[in-house]
Short mmCIF file of C-alpha atoms in Angstrom, two decimals:
data_model
loop_
_atom_site.label_atom_id
_atom_site.label_comp_id
_atom_site.label_asym_id
_atom_site.label_seq_id
_atom_site.Cartn_x
_atom_site.Cartn_y
_atom_site.Cartn_z
CA MET A 1 118.72 78.27 126.86
CA LYS A 2 122.46 78.46 127.50
CA ILE A 3 124.40 80.78 125.17
CA ILE A 4 128.13 81.49 124.92
CA TYR A 5 129.27 84.48 122.87
CA PRO A 6 133.07 84.63 122.34
CA TYR A 7 134.66 87.90 121.28
CA ASN A 8 138.41 87.97 120.77
CA GLU A 9 139.07 91.50 122.00
CA ILE A 10 140.02 93.39 125.16
CA LEU A 11 137.03 95.53 126.14
CA PRO A 12 136.13 98.29 125.69
CA LEU A 13 137.29 98.99 122.13
CA LYS A 14 135.16 102.15 121.97
CA LYS A 15 133.74 101.08 118.60
CA ALA A 16 130.24 100.30 117.38
CA HIS A 17 130.96 96.56 117.13
CA ASP A 18 131.97 95.94 120.74
CA ALA A 19 129.13 98.16 121.97
CA TYR A 20 126.71 96.08 119.91
CA ILE A 21 128.04 92.74 121.16
CA ILE A 22 127.90 93.47 124.88
CA ARG A 23 124.48 95.13 124.64
CA ASN A 24 123.21 92.25 122.54
CA CYS A 25 124.44 89.74 125.12
CA ALA A 26 122.97 91.77 127.96
CA ALA A 27 119.61 91.98 126.17
CA LEU A 28 119.54 88.20 125.67
CA ALA A 29 120.42 87.68 129.34
CA ASP A 30 117.69 90.09 130.37
CA SER A 31 115.20 88.08 128.28
CA GLY A 32 115.85 85.05 130.49
CA ALA A 33 118.60 83.23 128.58
CA ASP A 34 121.75 82.06 130.39
CA VAL A 35 124.39 84.10 128.54
CA THR A 36 128.18 84.21 128.96
CA LEU A 37 130.33 86.69 127.06
CA LEU A 38 133.93 85.56 126.62
CA CYS A 39 136.47 88.37 126.13
CA GLY A 40 140.21 88.88 126.55
CA LYS A 41 142.06 89.23 129.83
CA GLY A 42 142.86 92.85 130.47
CA SER A 43 139.27 93.97 129.85
CA LEU A 44 137.59 96.17 132.42
CA SER A 45 135.75 94.42 135.24
CA LYS A 46 132.12 93.44 134.73
CA SER A 47 130.86 96.36 136.82
CA GLU A 48 133.10 98.79 134.93
CA LEU A 49 131.96 97.45 131.56
CA PHE A 50 128.31 97.68 132.60
CA SER A 51 128.88 101.29 133.65
CA PHE A 52 130.77 102.12 130.45
CA TYR A 53 128.12 100.61 128.14
CA LYS A 54 125.23 101.88 130.26
CA ILE A 55 123.89 98.44 131.21
CA ASN A 56 121.76 97.87 134.30
CA PRO A 57 124.14 96.65 137.07
CA ASN A 58 121.62 93.92 137.96
CA ASN A 59 121.68 92.41 134.47
CA PRO A 60 122.43 88.66 134.78
CA LEU A 61 124.96 88.57 131.90
CA LYS A 62 128.12 86.66 132.83
CA ILE A 63 131.48 87.92 131.60
CA VAL A 64 134.52 85.63 131.59
CA GLN A 65 138.01 86.82 130.63
CA LEU A 66 140.26 84.33 128.84
CA PRO A 67 143.97 84.52 127.90
CA ILE A 68 144.65 86.67 124.84
CA LEU A 69 147.69 87.88 122.95
CA ARG A 70 146.65 91.26 121.57
CA ARG A 71 149.88 93.34 121.49
CA ASN A 72 149.40 93.89 125.24
CA ASN A 73 152.64 92.14 126.13
CA ILE A 74 156.33 93.08 126.27
CA PHE A 75 156.97 91.56 122.83
CA HIS A 76 153.91 93.23 121.22
CA LEU A 77 152.79 89.89 119.78
CA ASN A 78 149.33 89.43 118.32
CA TRP A 79 148.24 85.80 118.00
CA ASN A 80 144.59 84.79 117.74
CA PHE A 81 145.18 81.12 118.51
CA VAL A 82 145.70 81.77 122.23
CA PHE A 83 142.17 83.11 122.68
CA PHE A 84 140.67 80.76 120.08
CA HIS A 85 142.04 77.69 121.88
CA ALA A 86 140.90 78.99 125.29
CA THR A 87 137.43 79.57 123.83
CA LYS A 88 137.27 76.05 122.42
CA ARG A 89 138.19 74.56 125.81
CA TYR A 90 135.61 76.72 127.59
CA ILE A 91 132.83 75.68 125.20
CA GLN A 92 133.79 72.01 125.52
CA ARG A 93 133.67 72.22 129.33
CA HIS A 94 130.41 74.16 129.60
CA HIS A 95 128.55 72.69 126.60
CA PRO A 96 126.08 75.49 125.77
CA ASP A 97 122.97 75.11 123.64
CA ILE A 98 124.11 77.92 121.34
CA VAL A 99 127.42 79.50 120.38
CA MET A 100 127.10 82.94 118.75
CA PHE A 101 129.85 84.84 116.97
CA SER A 102 130.43 87.70 114.54
CA VAL A 103 134.16 87.48 113.71
CA LEU A 104 135.00 85.37 110.65
CA LYS A 105 138.36 83.91 111.72
CA HIS A 106 137.06 82.97 115.14
CA ALA A 107 133.89 81.49 113.66
CA ASP A 108 135.92 79.41 111.19
CA PHE A 109 138.04 78.00 114.02
CA LEU A 110 135.06 77.12 116.21
CA LEU A 111 133.10 75.59 113.33
CA LYS A 112 136.07 73.31 112.65
CA ASN A 113 135.95 72.28 116.33
CA LYS A 114 132.20 71.90 116.84
CA VAL A 115 130.82 70.52 120.08
CA ARG A 116 128.18 67.87 119.50
CA GLY A 117 124.68 69.13 120.27
CA CYS A 118 125.58 72.86 120.10
CA LYS A 119 124.01 75.18 117.54
CA TYR A 120 126.25 77.78 115.92
CA ILE A 121 124.82 81.20 115.00
CA TYR A 122 126.71 83.77 112.92
CA GLU A 123 125.75 87.46 113.18
CA ALA A 124 126.61 89.12 109.87
CA HIS A 125 127.29 92.85 110.18
CA GLN A 126 129.43 93.24 107.06
CA LEU A 127 130.58 91.09 104.14
CA GLN A 128 133.61 90.47 101.93
CA TRP A 129 131.69 91.64 98.84
CA TYR A 130 128.95 94.15 98.02
CA PRO A 131 127.22 95.04 94.72
CA SER A 132 129.15 98.34 94.81
CA TYR A 133 132.32 96.30 94.15
CA GLY A 134 130.92 95.18 90.81
CA ALA A 135 132.99 92.44 89.18
CA GLN A 136 135.88 92.97 91.61
CA LEU A 137 135.52 89.56 93.26
CA ASN A 138 138.09 87.93 95.49
CA LEU A 139 136.61 84.47 95.04
CA ASN A 140 138.89 82.83 97.60
CA LYS A 141 137.74 85.22 100.34
CA ILE A 142 134.10 84.91 99.32
CA ARG A 143 134.21 81.11 99.20
CA TRP A 144 135.78 81.07 102.66
CA GLU A 145 133.17 83.46 104.06
CA ARG A 146 130.34 81.59 102.35
CA SER A 147 131.57 78.29 103.82
CA ILE A 148 131.46 79.81 107.31
CA PHE A 149 127.87 80.97 106.79
CA ASN A 150 126.81 77.63 105.33
CA ARG A 151 128.42 75.66 108.17
CA SER A 152 126.48 77.78 110.68
CA ASP A 153 123.02 76.68 111.79
CA LEU A 154 121.60 80.18 111.33
CA VAL A 155 122.79 83.57 110.09
CA THR A 156 121.33 86.83 111.37
CA ALA A 157 121.62 90.17 109.56
CA THR A 158 120.81 93.67 110.73
CA THR A 159 119.44 94.91 107.40
CA ILE A 160 117.22 93.64 104.60
CA ALA A 161 119.91 94.86 102.20
CA LEU A 162 122.45 92.40 103.65
CA LYS A 163 119.97 89.54 103.46
CA LYS A 164 119.33 90.30 99.77
CA ILE A 165 123.06 90.15 99.03
CA LEU A 166 123.40 86.81 100.82
CA SER A 167 120.57 85.34 98.77
CA ILE A 168 122.20 85.93 95.36
CA TYR A 169 125.51 85.31 93.57
CA PRO A 170 128.26 85.11 94.73
CA TYR A 171 126.79 83.93 98.06
CA ASP A 172 123.58 81.99 97.35
CA LEU A 173 123.44 80.86 100.97
CA GLN A 174 121.85 77.55 101.89
CA THR A 175 121.66 78.53 105.56
CA LYS A 176 118.57 80.48 106.64
CA VAL A 177 119.05 84.22 107.20
CA GLU A 178 116.92 86.13 109.73
CA VAL A 179 116.80 89.94 109.76
CA LEU A 180 116.75 91.77 113.09
CA PRO A 181 117.44 95.53 113.19
CA LEU A 182 119.65 97.25 115.71
CA ALA A 183 118.30 98.80 118.91
CA CYS A 184 118.86 101.86 121.05
CA ASP A 185 117.92 102.77 124.60
CA PHE A 186 118.38 106.54 124.24
CA LEU A 187 115.46 108.58 125.51
CA PRO A 188 113.91 111.29 123.30
CA LEU A 189 115.47 114.71 123.75
CA SER A 190 113.24 117.46 125.05
CA ALA A 191 111.32 119.38 122.42
CA LYS A 192 112.44 122.99 122.04
CA LYS A 193 112.53 125.74 119.48
CA PRO A 194 115.98 126.00 117.82
CA LEU A 195 117.97 129.09 118.76
CA THR A 196 120.76 130.82 116.88
CA PRO A 197 123.11 129.28 116.00
CA PHE A 198 121.22 126.11 115.08
CA LYS A 199 122.86 123.15 116.87
CA LEU A 200 123.56 120.35 114.36
CA TYR A 201 125.22 117.18 115.71
CA TYR A 202 127.28 114.45 114.07
CA ILE A 203 127.93 111.32 116.17
CA GLY A 204 130.29 108.53 115.24
CA GLN A 205 133.65 107.53 113.89
CA LEU A 206 135.63 109.85 111.64
CA TYR A 207 137.30 107.56 109.13
CA THR A 208 137.16 108.79 105.52
CA LYS A 209 134.12 106.86 104.32
CA GLN A 210 131.96 108.47 107.00
CA GLY A 211 132.09 111.53 104.74
CA LEU A 212 132.77 114.30 107.25
CA HIS A 213 134.79 116.16 104.61
CA HIS A 214 131.60 116.48 102.52
CA LEU A 215 129.76 117.95 105.48
CA LEU A 216 132.51 120.46 106.26
CA ASP A 217 132.65 121.49 102.59
CA ALA A 218 128.89 122.10 102.61
CA LEU A 219 129.12 124.08 105.83
CA GLU A 220 131.27 126.64 104.00
CA ASN A 221 128.12 127.74 102.20
CA VAL A 222 125.64 127.64 105.10
CA GLU A 223 125.27 130.32 107.76
CA GLY A 224 123.51 130.03 111.11
CA ILE A 225 124.53 126.42 111.87
CA GLU A 226 127.01 125.25 114.50
CA LEU A 227 128.22 121.70 113.86
CA ASN A 228 129.09 119.62 116.93
CA VAL A 229 131.17 116.51 116.18
CA VAL A 230 131.01 113.73 118.79
CA GLY A 231 133.53 110.91 118.40
CA GLY A 232 136.83 110.25 116.69
CA ARG A 233 140.41 109.65 117.73
CA ASP A 234 142.81 112.50 118.59
CA VAL A 235 144.75 112.19 115.34
CA GLN A 236 141.52 112.35 113.31
CA ILE A 237 140.24 115.35 115.24
CA THR A 238 143.54 117.15 114.70
CA HIS A 239 143.25 116.50 110.96
CA TYR A 240 139.71 117.85 110.76
CA LYS A 241 140.51 120.89 112.88
CA GLU A 242 143.25 121.78 110.41
CA TYR A 243 140.80 121.17 107.56
CA CYS A 244 138.34 123.60 109.17
CA GLN A 245 141.08 126.20 109.60
CA ASN A 246 141.96 125.95 105.91
CA LYS A 247 138.27 126.31 105.02
CA ASN A 248 137.82 129.27 107.39
CA ILE A 249 134.97 127.49 109.16
CA ALA A 250 136.67 126.76 112.50
CA SER A 251 134.19 129.04 114.28
CA LYS A 252 131.31 126.90 112.96
CA VAL A 253 132.57 123.53 114.23
CA VAL A 254 133.02 122.16 117.76
CA PHE A 255 134.89 118.86 118.23
CA LYS A 256 133.80 117.15 121.42
CA GLY A 257 135.87 113.98 120.96
CA PHE A 258 134.92 110.60 122.37
CA VAL A 259 131.96 110.68 124.76
CA PRO A 260 131.21 107.56 126.87
CA PRO A 261 127.74 106.10 126.22
CA ASP A 262 126.64 106.87 129.78
CA ARG A 263 127.14 110.61 129.09
CA PHE A 264 125.47 110.76 125.68
CA GLN A 265 122.10 112.08 126.83
CA GLU A 266 123.70 114.88 128.81
CA GLU A 267 126.11 115.81 126.03
CA LEU A 268 123.42 115.90 123.32
CA ASP A 269 120.81 117.82 125.28
CA ASP A 270 121.08 121.01 123.19
CA ALA A 271 120.94 119.24 119.80
CA ASP A 272 118.39 120.58 117.31
CA ALA A 273 119.06 118.02 114.56
CA PHE A 274 121.47 115.28 113.52
CA VAL A 275 123.42 114.55 110.37
CA THR A 276 125.26 111.65 108.77
CA THR A 277 127.14 111.84 105.47
CA PHE A 278 128.58 108.37 104.84
CA ASP A 279 129.78 107.61 101.31
CA ASN A 280 127.75 105.79 98.68
CA SER A 281 130.50 103.19 98.24
CA GLU A 282 131.70 99.76 99.36
CA ARG A 283 129.73 98.51 102.43
CA MET A 284 128.22 101.85 103.43
CA PRO A 285 124.90 101.61 101.47
CA TYR A 286 124.13 98.12 102.83
CA VAL A 287 125.17 97.77 106.48
CA ALA A 288 123.32 98.97 109.57
CA HIS A 289 124.44 102.36 110.86
CA THR A 290 124.35 102.62 114.64
CA LYS A 291 124.25 106.40 114.52
CA ILE A 292 120.96 106.43 112.59
CA TYR A 293 119.25 104.31 115.26
CA GLU A 294 120.63 106.63 117.92
CA TYR A 295 119.35 109.66 116.01
CA LEU A 296 115.90 108.09 115.63
CA ALA A 297 115.67 107.27 119.34
CA LEU A 298 116.57 110.87 120.19
CA GLN A 299 113.66 112.04 117.97
CA LYS A 300 115.17 115.05 116.27
CA PRO A 301 115.20 115.79 112.51
CA ILE A 302 117.92 114.06 110.48
CA VAL A 303 119.91 114.86 107.35
CA ALA A 304 121.28 111.76 105.60
CA PRO A 305 122.29 110.52 102.12
CA ASN A 306 119.47 109.33 99.88
CA LEU A 307 120.40 105.64 99.90
CA GLU A 308 118.39 102.44 100.21
CA ILE A 309 119.73 101.69 103.67
CA VAL A 310 118.66 105.11 105.01
CA ASN A 311 115.15 104.61 103.68
CA GLU A 312 115.10 101.16 105.30
CA HIS A 313 116.24 102.56 108.64
CA ALA A 314 114.30 105.81 108.69
CA PRO A 315 111.38 106.42 106.32
CA TYR A 316 110.10 109.47 108.26
CA GLY A 317 111.49 112.80 109.42
CA VAL A 318 114.66 112.67 107.30
CA LEU A 319 115.96 115.10 104.69
CA THR A 320 117.79 112.88 102.20
CA TYR A 321 120.28 114.55 99.89
CA ASP A 322 121.67 113.37 96.55
CA THR A 323 125.23 112.09 97.10
CA ALA A 324 126.10 112.81 93.46
CA ASP A 325 125.10 116.50 93.71
CA ARG A 326 127.52 118.67 95.72
CA GLU A 327 124.88 121.38 96.20
CA SER A 328 122.20 119.00 97.45
CA LEU A 329 123.67 118.75 100.95
CA VAL A 330 123.93 122.54 101.19
CA GLU A 331 120.26 122.87 100.19
CA HIS A 332 119.11 120.33 102.77
CA LEU A 333 121.13 121.87 105.60
CA THR A 334 119.61 125.23 104.72
CA GLN A 335 116.10 123.71 104.81
CA LEU A 336 116.64 122.81 108.49
CA LEU A 337 116.62 126.52 109.28
CA ASP A 338 113.11 126.96 107.88
CA GLU A 339 110.72 126.96 110.85
CA GLN A 340 107.86 125.12 109.13
CA THR A 341 110.13 122.49 107.61
CA TYR A 342 111.75 121.90 110.98
CA LYS A 343 108.40 121.50 112.75
CA ARG A 344 107.22 119.00 110.12
CA LEU A 345 110.36 116.91 110.38
CA ALA A 346 110.32 116.99 114.19
CA SER A 347 106.79 115.59 114.13
CA GLU A 348 107.41 112.97 111.42
CA VAL A 349 110.60 111.53 112.90
CA LYS A 350 108.60 110.21 115.86
CA LYS A 351 106.77 107.80 113.51
CA ASN A 352 109.88 105.67 112.95
CA PRO A 353 109.80 102.36 114.85
CA VAL A 354 112.92 101.84 116.99
CA LEU A 355 113.49 98.76 119.10
CA ASN A 356 114.91 99.22 122.56
CA TRP A 357 117.39 96.60 123.75
CA THR A 358 114.83 94.81 125.93
CA GLU A 359 112.51 94.37 122.94
CA ARG A 360 115.38 93.28 120.71
CA GLY A 361 116.57 90.72 123.26
CA LYS A 362 113.13 89.13 123.44
CA THR A 363 112.80 89.10 119.65
CA LEU A 364 116.24 87.55 119.17
CA ARG A 365 115.53 84.90 121.80
CA ALA A 366 112.31 83.99 119.99
CA ILE A 367 114.21 83.73 116.68
CA LEU A 368 116.81 81.46 118.29
CA GLU A 369 114.13 79.25 119.83
CA GLU A 370 112.23 78.97 116.56
CA ASN A 371 115.30 78.13 114.47
CA THR A 372 117.12 75.80 116.89
CA LEU A 373 114.09 74.16 118.54
CA ILE A 374 115.69 74.93 121.90
CA LYS A 375 113.01 76.24 124.22
CA GLN A 376 113.58 78.64 127.07
CA GLU A 377 113.23 77.07 130.48
CA CYS A 378 110.55 78.72 132.55
#
């Protein structure tokens, strides 16, 4: 099974999407498929990318860099067609069994320039419309997105919630949708009794809808917890540091900034529990959240909003607070400090099933074989 996965970016981006794509490709390659990831010139070398994303250096994934215009030139021009055209030529020359993609504009271009005999698979991580938007429909965007999905031979989704949306108006997809959750290779953290202060960790991006403001507001009313924030850009960290100063909680919060994936285990070693506070709005209640899978793999208690997607990800070992009740988050953070509650959660969280990347790669390969009738060569 020969697979080409084009991604029109210069790697690494240091975001969840690029981390997913390269790990997904590496997992498929490790399963025995012949996989080539196409990315933009200017990316780190293959060995550097493998080190950055914590991929086994012996993984057989191929990485090919193609010309790209991504504001990395003296004129600061950004033009997708350069990479799109190079991708089309590469696919025509190498004629894979499967082309996989997860960027709408790129997918639209390649689907208009199909290579005979190739199957085209779209990986849906987010959509143009969610039920939280209500009647606020941009029908032109939705029709365009729907046409891309329906021209694909298969669509994969990372959550049941996304599949449900694709099955009803305004999508009503004709193309089959397969659900395959995310994966994580983190090892469980060592079990230990929490000390004072209790070490609570937040991992991830810091844009507004991740809800860090809610967490910092709640921390005003909780004593005995030190919040460690891993991730974010310098400008975001500066903003939140000022926010903490104004709230008089600067002594309760440590900003660790961006931590490369290969240093995560070391950096999180003293964590007692994890928290996520994303908003109950737009895409947030429906899409997969990488941080929750990471938290589950690390096997420590979790505090998260009481939303359908959290219950789908993590039915055990999670304190779920009411996003509409400002005091609910304070109450649940305080519960973490209760010894018996903590012990119960620490035991229950281990019941959650979490795929590692090897398992996910094998499962995805089986899905591709079943839905394209292309069998893996032995």
